[in-house]
Amino acid sequence: MDHNLSAELRELRRTVEEFAHDVIAPKIGEYYERHEFPYEIVREMGRMGLFGLPFPEEYGGMGGDYLALGIALEELARVDSSVAITLEAGVSLGAMPIHCYGTEAQKREWLPRLCAGEVLGAFGLTEPDGGSDAGATRTTARLDESTNEWVINGTKCFITNSGTDITGLVTVTAVTGRTADGKPRISSIIVPSGTPGFTVAAPYSKVGWNASDTRELSFSDVRVPAENLLGKEGRGYAQFLRILDEGRIAISALATGLAQGCVDESVRYAKERHAFGRPIGANQAIQFKIADMEMKAHTARLAWRDAASRLVAGEPFKKEAALAKLYSSTVAVDNARDATQIHGGYGFMNEYPVARMWRDSKILEIGEGTSEVQRMLIARELGLAS
Ligand SMILES: Cc1cc2nc3c(=O)[nH]c(=O)nc-3n(C[C@H](O)[C@H](O)[C@H](O)COP(=O)(O)OP(=O)(O)OC[C@H]3O[C@@H](n4cnc5c(N)ncnc54)[C@H](O)[C@@H]3O)c2cc1C
């Protein structure tokens, strides 16, 4: 599958594969059990340049693109998804909006530290009353002309990377006015961590992604300078739709990694575990299950790489990104279920990586657009608008 990658991308894949195997695999289970954010691993990922992969060198990035990011995410998620989602959210949701829509001053202020992984960024779109219907945002931002500041009020929920010791900013979407026909004008505004009135709740207790940081955020008369507006006033909705289209490719690469990790673990276990006097992998029932798992991981990889290649080439990629996200998250859940079955009772024990993969798989059908939302997007691209 590497045959059509450049030598640089092949090298990147090998480097991240080694890092995941040598550094993440031995430690991550304990972080996960303790529900602890793995600062040490994230710092190392920063040193490797992973947080800067798709950004220009002039801002401290590696000068790569979404294909490079996807390759790194896939290799990380083959071993662990908490670490992979920390990178995905840090890059696609934290830094990418600033790179795509920021002023030169905003880019100079934030991107070098975000690319180095010294600071994490977060993206606050989802609210307690709705995530899929993102246009229904209730958070408001009013421009106080006497001080030239935005005054933000509202609540965001389920926000990744928003409360770590190294979180530097959250970009929040907020209603900044109404159009003549009463529709909300949504804008994106950068809120630095520690701004008075900006409260970060304790981490959620989650089913999976337990070494990743997810919080509820509240904003009570939070004041930030008018120049913290990201992009144009009223363009926030269009901006985040584009950011989410790209992010789906990254999540799809992550889901593919989890699906492949389930194959890796199952092949190993099927050779080691004996029942009825022979390895369980000698049974055709187990072999066929693993063959199907490999087929699904391989096809998911083709799907995300196709969407990423289109994005990199400047071609339309909305439908392909939704297809890739829908397919790869479905097969990640399938493979996690089958890998757990192959591991028998041990698959239900948290010390086995497949147990972690099982717990981490379900969110892939929900985050950054549910499977239903992907189907809506695909149908719309096929001209089936409701
Ligand atoms: C661990 C985690 C991390 C997250 N990180 C972030 C983050 O960093 N930033 C952020 O902004 N958000 C984040 N989210 C939020 C996530 O993107 C949302 O949970 C997701 O988009 C779904 O929104 P919701 O939970 O409000 O579900 P809802 O929108 O309430 O949907 C509930 C159900 O109804 C279905 N549904 C809704 N509308 C329709 C329809 N028209 N037709 C058919 N079915 C429909 C949905 O598919 C879903 O199954 C995170 C969530 C989790 C759990």
Coordinates of C-alpha atoms and ligand atoms in Angstrom, one line a residue:
M1 CA 0.0 0.0 0.0
D2 CA 3.1 2.2 0.3
H3 CA 4.0 1.9 -3.3
N4 CA 2.3 5.1 -4.4
L5 CA 3.7 7.2 -1.5
S6 CA 6.7 9.5 -1.9
A7 CA 10.0 8.4 -0.2
E8 CA 9.4 11.2 2.3
L9 CA 5.9 9.9 3.3
R10 CA 7.2 6.3 3.5
E11 CA 9.9 7.5 5.9
L12 CA 7.3 9.4 7.9
R13 CA 5.2 6.3 8.2
R14 CA 8.1 4.2 9.4
T15 CA 9.2 6.8 11.9
V16 CA 5.7 7.2 13.4
E17 CA 5.2 3.4 13.4
E18 CA 8.4 2.9 15.4
F19 CA 7.5 5.7 17.8
A20 CA 4.1 4.2 18.4
H21 CA 5.5 0.8 19.0
D22 CA 8.6 1.8 21.1
V23 CA 7.3 4.8 23.0
I24 CA 3.5 4.7 23.1
A25 CA 2.6 1.0 23.3
P26 CA 4.6 0.3 26.6
K27 CA 3.1 3.3 28.5
I28 CA -0.3 4.2 27.2
G29 CA -2.3 1.5 29.0
E30 CA -1.4 3.0 32.4
Y31 CA -2.3 6.5 31.4
Y32 CA -5.6 5.2 30.0
E33 CA -6.4 3.3 33.3
R34 CA -5.6 6.5 35.3
H35 CA -7.6 8.7 32.9
E36 CA -4.5 10.8 32.6
F37 CA -3.3 13.1 29.8
P38 CA 0.0 11.8 28.5
Y39 CA 2.0 15.0 28.6
E40 CA 5.3 13.2 28.2
I41 CA 4.2 11.5 25.0
V42 CA 2.6 14.6 23.6
R43 CA 5.8 16.6 24.3
E44 CA 7.8 14.0 22.3
M45 CA 5.3 14.2 19.4
G46 CA 5.8 17.9 19.4
R47 CA 9.6 17.5 19.2
M48 CA 9.1 15.1 16.2
G49 CA 7.2 17.9 14.4
L50 CA 3.9 16.0 14.2
F51 CA 1.8 19.0 15.3
G52 CA 3.3 21.0 12.5
L53 CA 2.9 18.4 9.7
P54 CA 0.5 20.2 7.4
F55 CA 1.7 23.8 8.0
P56 CA 4.2 25.9 6.2
E57 CA 7.8 26.0 7.5
E58 CA 7.7 29.8 7.9
Y59 CA 5.2 29.3 10.8
G60 CA 7.2 26.5 12.3
G61 CA 5.5 23.7 10.4
M62 CA 6.9 20.7 8.5
G63 CA 5.7 21.9 5.0
G64 CA 3.6 18.8 4.5
D65 CA -0.1 18.3 3.8
Y66 CA -3.2 16.3 4.9
L67 CA -1.8 13.1 3.4
A68 CA 1.2 13.4 5.7
L69 CA -1.1 14.1 8.7
G70 CA -3.3 11.1 7.8
I71 CA -0.3 8.8 7.6
A72 CA 0.9 9.9 11.1
L73 CA -2.6 9.6 12.5
E74 CA -3.1 6.1 11.1
E75 CA 0.2 4.8 12.6
L76 CA -0.6 6.3 16.0
A77 CA -4.1 4.9 16.1
R78 CA -2.9 1.4 15.2
V79 CA -1.5 1.5 18.7
D80 CA -3.6 4.1 20.6
S81 CA -6.5 6.4 19.8
S82 CA -6.2 8.8 22.7
V83 CA -2.8 10.0 21.5
A84 CA -4.0 10.1 17.9
I85 CA -7.1 12.2 18.7
T86 CA -4.9 14.6 20.7
L87 CA -2.9 15.1 17.5
E88 CA -6.0 15.2 15.2
A89 CA -7.8 17.8 17.3
G90 CA -4.7 19.8 17.9
V91 CA -4.0 20.1 14.2
S92 CA -7.3 19.9 12.4
L93 CA -9.4 21.8 14.9
G94 CA -6.9 23.7 17.0
A95 CA -4.3 25.1 14.5
M96 CA -6.0 24.7 11.1
P97 CA -8.7 27.4 11.6
I98 CA -5.9 29.8 12.4
H99 CA -3.8 28.8 9.5
C100 CA -6.8 29.0 7.1
Y101 CA -8.6 32.1 8.3
G102 CA -6.2 33.9 10.7
T103 CA -4.6 37.3 10.0
E104 CA -0.8 37.4 9.7
A105 CA -0.6 38.6 13.3
Q106 CA -2.8 35.7 14.6
K107 CA -0.7 33.2 12.6
R108 CA 2.6 34.7 13.9
E109 CA 1.2 34.7 17.5
W110 CA -0.1 31.2 17.6
L111 CA 1.1 28.8 14.9
P112 CA 4.8 28.4 15.9
R113 CA 3.8 27.2 19.4
L114 CA 1.0 25.1 18.1
C115 CA 3.2 23.5 15.5
A116 CA 5.8 22.7 18.1
G117 CA 3.2 21.1 20.3
E118 CA 4.1 23.5 23.2
V119 CA 0.6 24.8 23.1
L120 CA -2.6 23.0 22.2
G121 CA -5.6 24.6 20.5
A122 CA -9.2 23.5 20.7
F123 CA -12.3 24.1 18.6
G124 CA -15.6 24.8 20.4
L125 CA -18.6 24.2 18.2
T126 CA -20.8 21.7 19.9
E127 CA -23.2 22.9 22.6
P128 CA -25.3 21.0 25.1
D129 CA -28.5 21.6 23.1
G130 CA -27.1 20.3 19.8
G131 CA -24.0 19.2 17.8
S132 CA -25.2 17.9 14.5
D133 CA -27.3 21.0 13.9
A134 CA -24.3 23.3 14.3
G135 CA -26.2 26.3 12.8
A136 CA -28.4 26.3 16.0
T137 CA -25.5 27.8 18.0
R138 CA -26.8 29.6 21.1
T139 CA -23.5 31.1 22.4
T140 CA -23.5 34.8 21.7
A141 CA -20.8 37.4 21.2
R142 CA -21.6 41.1 21.3
L143 CA -19.1 43.8 20.2
D144 CA -18.8 46.4 23.0
E145 CA -17.8 49.4 20.9
S146 CA -16.8 51.4 24.0
T147 CA -13.9 49.0 24.7
N148 CA -13.6 47.4 21.3
E149 CA -14.1 43.9 22.8
W150 CA -16.3 40.9 22.1
V151 CA -18.4 39.9 25.1
I152 CA -19.1 36.2 24.9
N153 CA -21.8 34.2 26.8
G154 CA -22.7 30.6 26.4
T155 CA -21.7 26.9 26.9
K156 CA -19.8 24.5 24.8
C157 CA -19.6 20.8 25.4
F158 CA -17.4 17.8 24.6
I159 CA -14.5 19.9 23.6
T160 CA -11.2 18.0 23.0
N161 CA -7.9 19.4 24.2
S162 CA -9.6 22.3 25.9
G163 CA -8.5 21.9 29.5
T164 CA -4.9 20.5 29.5
D165 CA -2.1 22.4 31.2
I166 CA -0.8 23.3 27.8
T167 CA -4.1 24.4 26.2
G168 CA -3.5 27.9 24.9
L169 CA -6.7 28.8 23.1
V170 CA -10.2 27.7 22.1
T171 CA -11.8 29.0 18.9
V172 CA -15.5 29.3 19.7
T173 CA -18.4 29.8 17.4
A174 CA -20.9 32.4 18.5
V175 CA -23.9 34.3 17.1
T176 CA -22.7 37.8 16.5
G177 CA -25.9 39.2 14.9
R178 CA -28.8 38.5 12.7
T179 CA -29.4 38.8 8.9
A180 CA -32.2 40.9 7.6
D181 CA -34.4 37.7 7.5
G182 CA -33.6 36.9 11.1
K183 CA -31.0 34.1 10.5
P184 CA -28.1 34.0 12.9
R185 CA -24.7 35.4 11.8
I186 CA -22.2 33.0 13.3
S187 CA -18.6 34.0 13.7
S188 CA -15.4 32.3 15.1
I189 CA -13.5 34.0 17.9
I190 CA -10.2 33.1 19.6
V191 CA -10.5 32.9 23.4
P192 CA -7.1 32.4 25.1
S193 CA -7.1 30.0 28.1
G194 CA -7.3 31.8 31.4
T195 CA -9.4 34.7 30.1
P196 CA -11.6 35.9 33.0
G197 CA -15.1 34.4 32.9
F198 CA -14.0 31.5 30.8
T199 CA -14.4 28.3 32.9
V200 CA -13.2 24.9 32.1
A201 CA -15.1 22.0 33.8
A202 CA -13.4 18.8 35.1
P203 CA -12.8 16.2 32.5
Y204 CA -15.8 14.0 31.5
S205 CA -15.9 10.4 32.5
K206 CA -15.9 8.7 29.1
V207 CA -16.4 5.2 27.7
G208 CA -13.2 5.5 25.7
W209 CA -10.4 7.9 24.6
N210 CA -9.5 8.0 28.4
A211 CA -6.1 9.5 27.9
S212 CA -7.5 12.4 25.8
D213 CA -8.8 15.6 27.3
T214 CA -12.5 16.4 26.8
R215 CA -14.4 19.2 28.8
E216 CA -17.4 21.4 29.0
L217 CA -16.6 25.1 28.7
S218 CA -18.7 28.0 29.9
F219 CA -18.4 31.7 29.0
S220 CA -19.8 34.3 31.3
D221 CA -19.2 37.9 30.0
V222 CA -15.9 36.8 28.6
R223 CA -14.1 39.8 27.1
V224 CA -11.5 39.4 24.3
P225 CA -10.2 42.1 22.0
A226 CA -12.1 42.7 18.7
E227 CA -9.1 41.6 16.7
N228 CA -9.6 38.0 18.1
L229 CA -12.3 37.5 15.5
L230 CA -11.1 34.7 13.2
G231 CA -11.9 35.5 9.6
K232 CA -14.8 37.7 8.7
E233 CA -17.7 38.4 10.9
G234 CA -20.7 36.2 10.0
R235 CA -18.5 33.7 8.1
G236 CA -18.0 31.3 11.0
Y237 CA -20.5 28.8 9.7
A238 CA -18.9 28.5 6.3
Q239 CA -15.5 28.3 7.9
F240 CA -16.2 25.5 10.2
L241 CA -18.0 23.5 7.5
R242 CA -14.8 23.5 5.6
I243 CA -12.7 22.7 8.7
L244 CA -15.0 19.8 9.4
D245 CA -14.8 18.5 5.8
E246 CA -11.0 18.4 6.1
G247 CA -11.2 17.0 9.7
R248 CA -13.2 14.0 8.5
I249 CA -10.3 12.9 6.4
A250 CA -8.1 13.0 9.5
I251 CA -10.7 11.1 11.6
S252 CA -11.0 8.5 8.8
A253 CA -7.2 8.0 8.8
L254 CA -7.4 7.5 12.6
A255 CA -10.3 5.0 12.3
T256 CA -8.3 3.1 9.6
G257 CA -5.4 2.9 12.1
L258 CA -7.7 1.5 14.8
A259 CA -9.2 -1.0 12.3
Q260 CA -5.6 -2.1 11.3
G261 CA -4.5 -2.3 14.9
C262 CA -7.3 -4.8 15.5
V263 CA -5.9 -6.9 12.6
D264 CA -2.3 -6.7 14.0
E265 CA -3.4 -7.8 17.5
S266 CA -5.7 -10.5 16.2
V267 CA -3.1 -12.1 13.9
R268 CA -0.6 -12.1 16.8
Y269 CA -3.1 -13.7 19.2
A270 CA -4.5 -16.2 16.7
K271 CA -1.0 -17.6 16.3
E272 CA -0.2 -17.7 20.1
R273 CA -3.5 -18.9 21.6
H274 CA -4.1 -22.6 21.6
A275 CA -7.5 -24.4 21.9
F276 CA -8.3 -28.0 21.1
G277 CA -4.6 -28.7 20.7
R278 CA -3.7 -26.2 18.0
P279 CA -3.5 -22.4 17.5
I280 CA -7.0 -20.9 17.2
G281 CA -5.7 -19.3 14.0
A282 CA -5.6 -22.7 12.4
N283 CA -9.4 -22.7 12.3
Q284 CA -10.8 -21.3 9.1
A285 CA -13.5 -19.5 11.0
I286 CA -10.9 -17.4 12.7
Q287 CA -8.8 -17.0 9.5
F288 CA -11.9 -15.8 7.5
K289 CA -12.8 -13.3 10.2
I290 CA -9.3 -11.8 10.2
A291 CA -9.2 -11.8 6.3
D292 CA -12.4 -9.8 6.4
M293 CA -11.0 -7.4 8.9
E294 CA -7.9 -6.9 6.8
M295 CA -10.1 -6.3 3.7
K296 CA -12.0 -3.6 5.6
A297 CA -8.9 -1.8 6.9
H298 CA -7.3 -1.9 3.5
T299 CA -10.5 -0.4 1.8
A300 CA -10.8 2.2 4.5
R301 CA -7.2 3.3 3.8
L302 CA -8.0 3.6 0.0
A303 CA -11.0 5.8 0.9
W304 CA -9.2 8.2 3.2
R305 CA -6.1 8.5 0.9
D306 CA -8.4 9.2 -2.0
A307 CA -10.1 12.0 -0.2
A308 CA -6.8 13.4 1.1
S309 CA -5.3 13.3 -2.5
R310 CA -8.2 15.2 -3.8
L311 CA -7.9 17.8 -1.1
V312 CA -4.2 18.2 -1.7
A313 CA -4.7 18.5 -5.5
G314 CA -7.3 21.3 -4.9
E315 CA -10.1 19.2 -6.2
P316 CA -13.6 18.8 -4.7
F317 CA -13.5 16.3 -1.8
K318 CA -16.6 16.8 0.3
K319 CA -18.4 13.6 -0.8
E320 CA -15.2 11.5 -0.7
A321 CA -14.3 12.8 2.8
A322 CA -17.8 11.9 4.1
L323 CA -17.6 8.4 2.4
A324 CA -14.2 7.8 3.9
K325 CA -15.4 8.9 7.4
L326 CA -18.6 6.8 7.2
Y327 CA -16.9 3.7 5.9
S328 CA -13.8 3.8 8.1
S329 CA -15.7 4.4 11.3
T330 CA -18.1 1.6 10.5
V331 CA -15.3 -0.9 9.9
A332 CA -13.3 0.3 13.0
V333 CA -16.3 -0.7 15.1
D334 CA -16.7 -4.0 13.2
N335 CA -13.0 -4.8 13.6
A336 CA -12.9 -3.9 17.3
R337 CA -15.9 -6.2 17.9
D338 CA -14.3 -9.1 15.9
A339 CA -10.8 -8.6 17.5
T340 CA -12.4 -8.7 20.9
Q341 CA -14.2 -11.9 20.0
I342 CA -11.0 -13.5 18.7
H343 CA -9.4 -12.7 22.1
G344 CA -12.1 -14.5 24.0
G345 CA -12.3 -13.5 27.7
Y346 CA -8.9 -11.8 27.5
G347 CA -10.5 -9.4 25.0
F348 CA -12.7 -8.1 27.8
M349 CA -9.7 -7.4 30.0
N350 CA -8.4 -3.8 29.9
E351 CA -4.8 -4.9 29.9
Y352 CA -5.3 -6.2 26.3
P353 CA -5.0 -3.4 23.6
V354 CA -8.1 -4.8 21.8
A355 CA -10.2 -3.9 24.9
R356 CA -9.0 -0.3 24.6
M357 CA -9.7 -0.4 20.8
W358 CA -13.2 -1.6 21.4
R359 CA -13.9 1.2 23.9
D360 CA -12.3 3.7 21.6
S361 CA -14.1 2.7 18.4
K362 CA -17.7 3.8 19.0
I363 CA -16.9 7.5 19.2
L364 CA -15.6 7.4 15.7
E365 CA -19.3 7.0 14.5
I366 CA -20.2 10.1 16.4
G367 CA -17.4 12.7 16.6
E368 CA -16.9 15.3 13.8
G369 CA -20.2 14.4 12.3
T370 CA -22.2 11.3 13.1
S371 CA -22.7 8.5 10.6
E372 CA -26.2 9.9 9.9
V373 CA -24.7 13.3 9.2
Q374 CA -22.2 11.7 6.7
R375 CA -25.1 10.0 5.0
M376 CA -26.9 13.3 4.8
L377 CA -23.8 14.9 3.2
I378 CA -23.4 12.1 0.7
A379 CA -27.0 12.2 -0.3
R380 CA -26.8 16.0 -0.7
E381 CA -23.8 15.7 -2.9
L382 CA -25.8 13.2 -5.0
G383 CA -28.4 15.9 -5.5
L384 CA -30.9 14.5 -3.0
A385 CA -31.4 17.6 -1.0
S386 CA -34.4 17.5 1.4
Ligands
LIG1 C1 -15.2 12.5 23.1 C2 -15.8 13.6 22.2 C3 -15.0 14.6 21.7 C4 -15.5 15.7 21.0 N1 -14.8 16.7 20.6 C5 -15.4 17.8 20.1 C6 -14.6 19.0 19.8 O1 -13.4 19.1 20.0 N2 -15.2 20.1 19.4 C7 -16.6 20.1 19.1 O2 -17.1 21.2 18.7 N3 -17.3 19.0 19.3 C8 -16.8 17.9 19.8 N4 -17.5 16.7 20.1 C9 -18.9 16.8 19.8 C10 -19.4 15.9 18.6 O3 -18.9 16.4 17.4 C11 -20.9 15.7 18.7 O4 -21.2 14.9 19.8 C12 -21.5 15.2 17.4 O5 -21.4 16.1 16.4 C13 -23.0 14.8 17.6 O6 -23.7 15.9 18.2 P1 -24.6 15.7 19.5 O7 -23.8 14.9 20.4 O8 -25.2 16.9 19.9 O9 -25.8 14.7 18.9 P2 -27.1 15.2 18.2 O10 -26.9 16.2 17.2 O11 -28.1 15.5 19.3 O12 -27.6 13.8 17.6 C14 -28.2 12.8 18.3 C15 -28.5 11.6 17.3 O13 -29.5 12.1 16.4 C16 -29.0 11.9 15.0 N5 -29.5 13.0 14.2 C17 -29.5 14.3 14.4 N6 -30.0 15.0 13.4 C18 -30.5 14.0 12.5 C19 -31.1 14.1 11.2 N7 -31.4 15.2 10.6 N8 -31.3 12.9 10.6 C20 -31.0 11.7 11.2 N9 -30.4 11.6 12.4 C21 -30.1 12.7 13.0 C22 -27.5 12.0 15.2 O14 -26.8 11.4 14.1 C23 -27.3 11.2 16.5 O15 -27.4 9.8 16.2 C24 -16.9 15.7 20.7 C25 -17.7 14.6 21.2 C26 -17.2 13.6 22.0 C27 -18.1 12.5 22.5

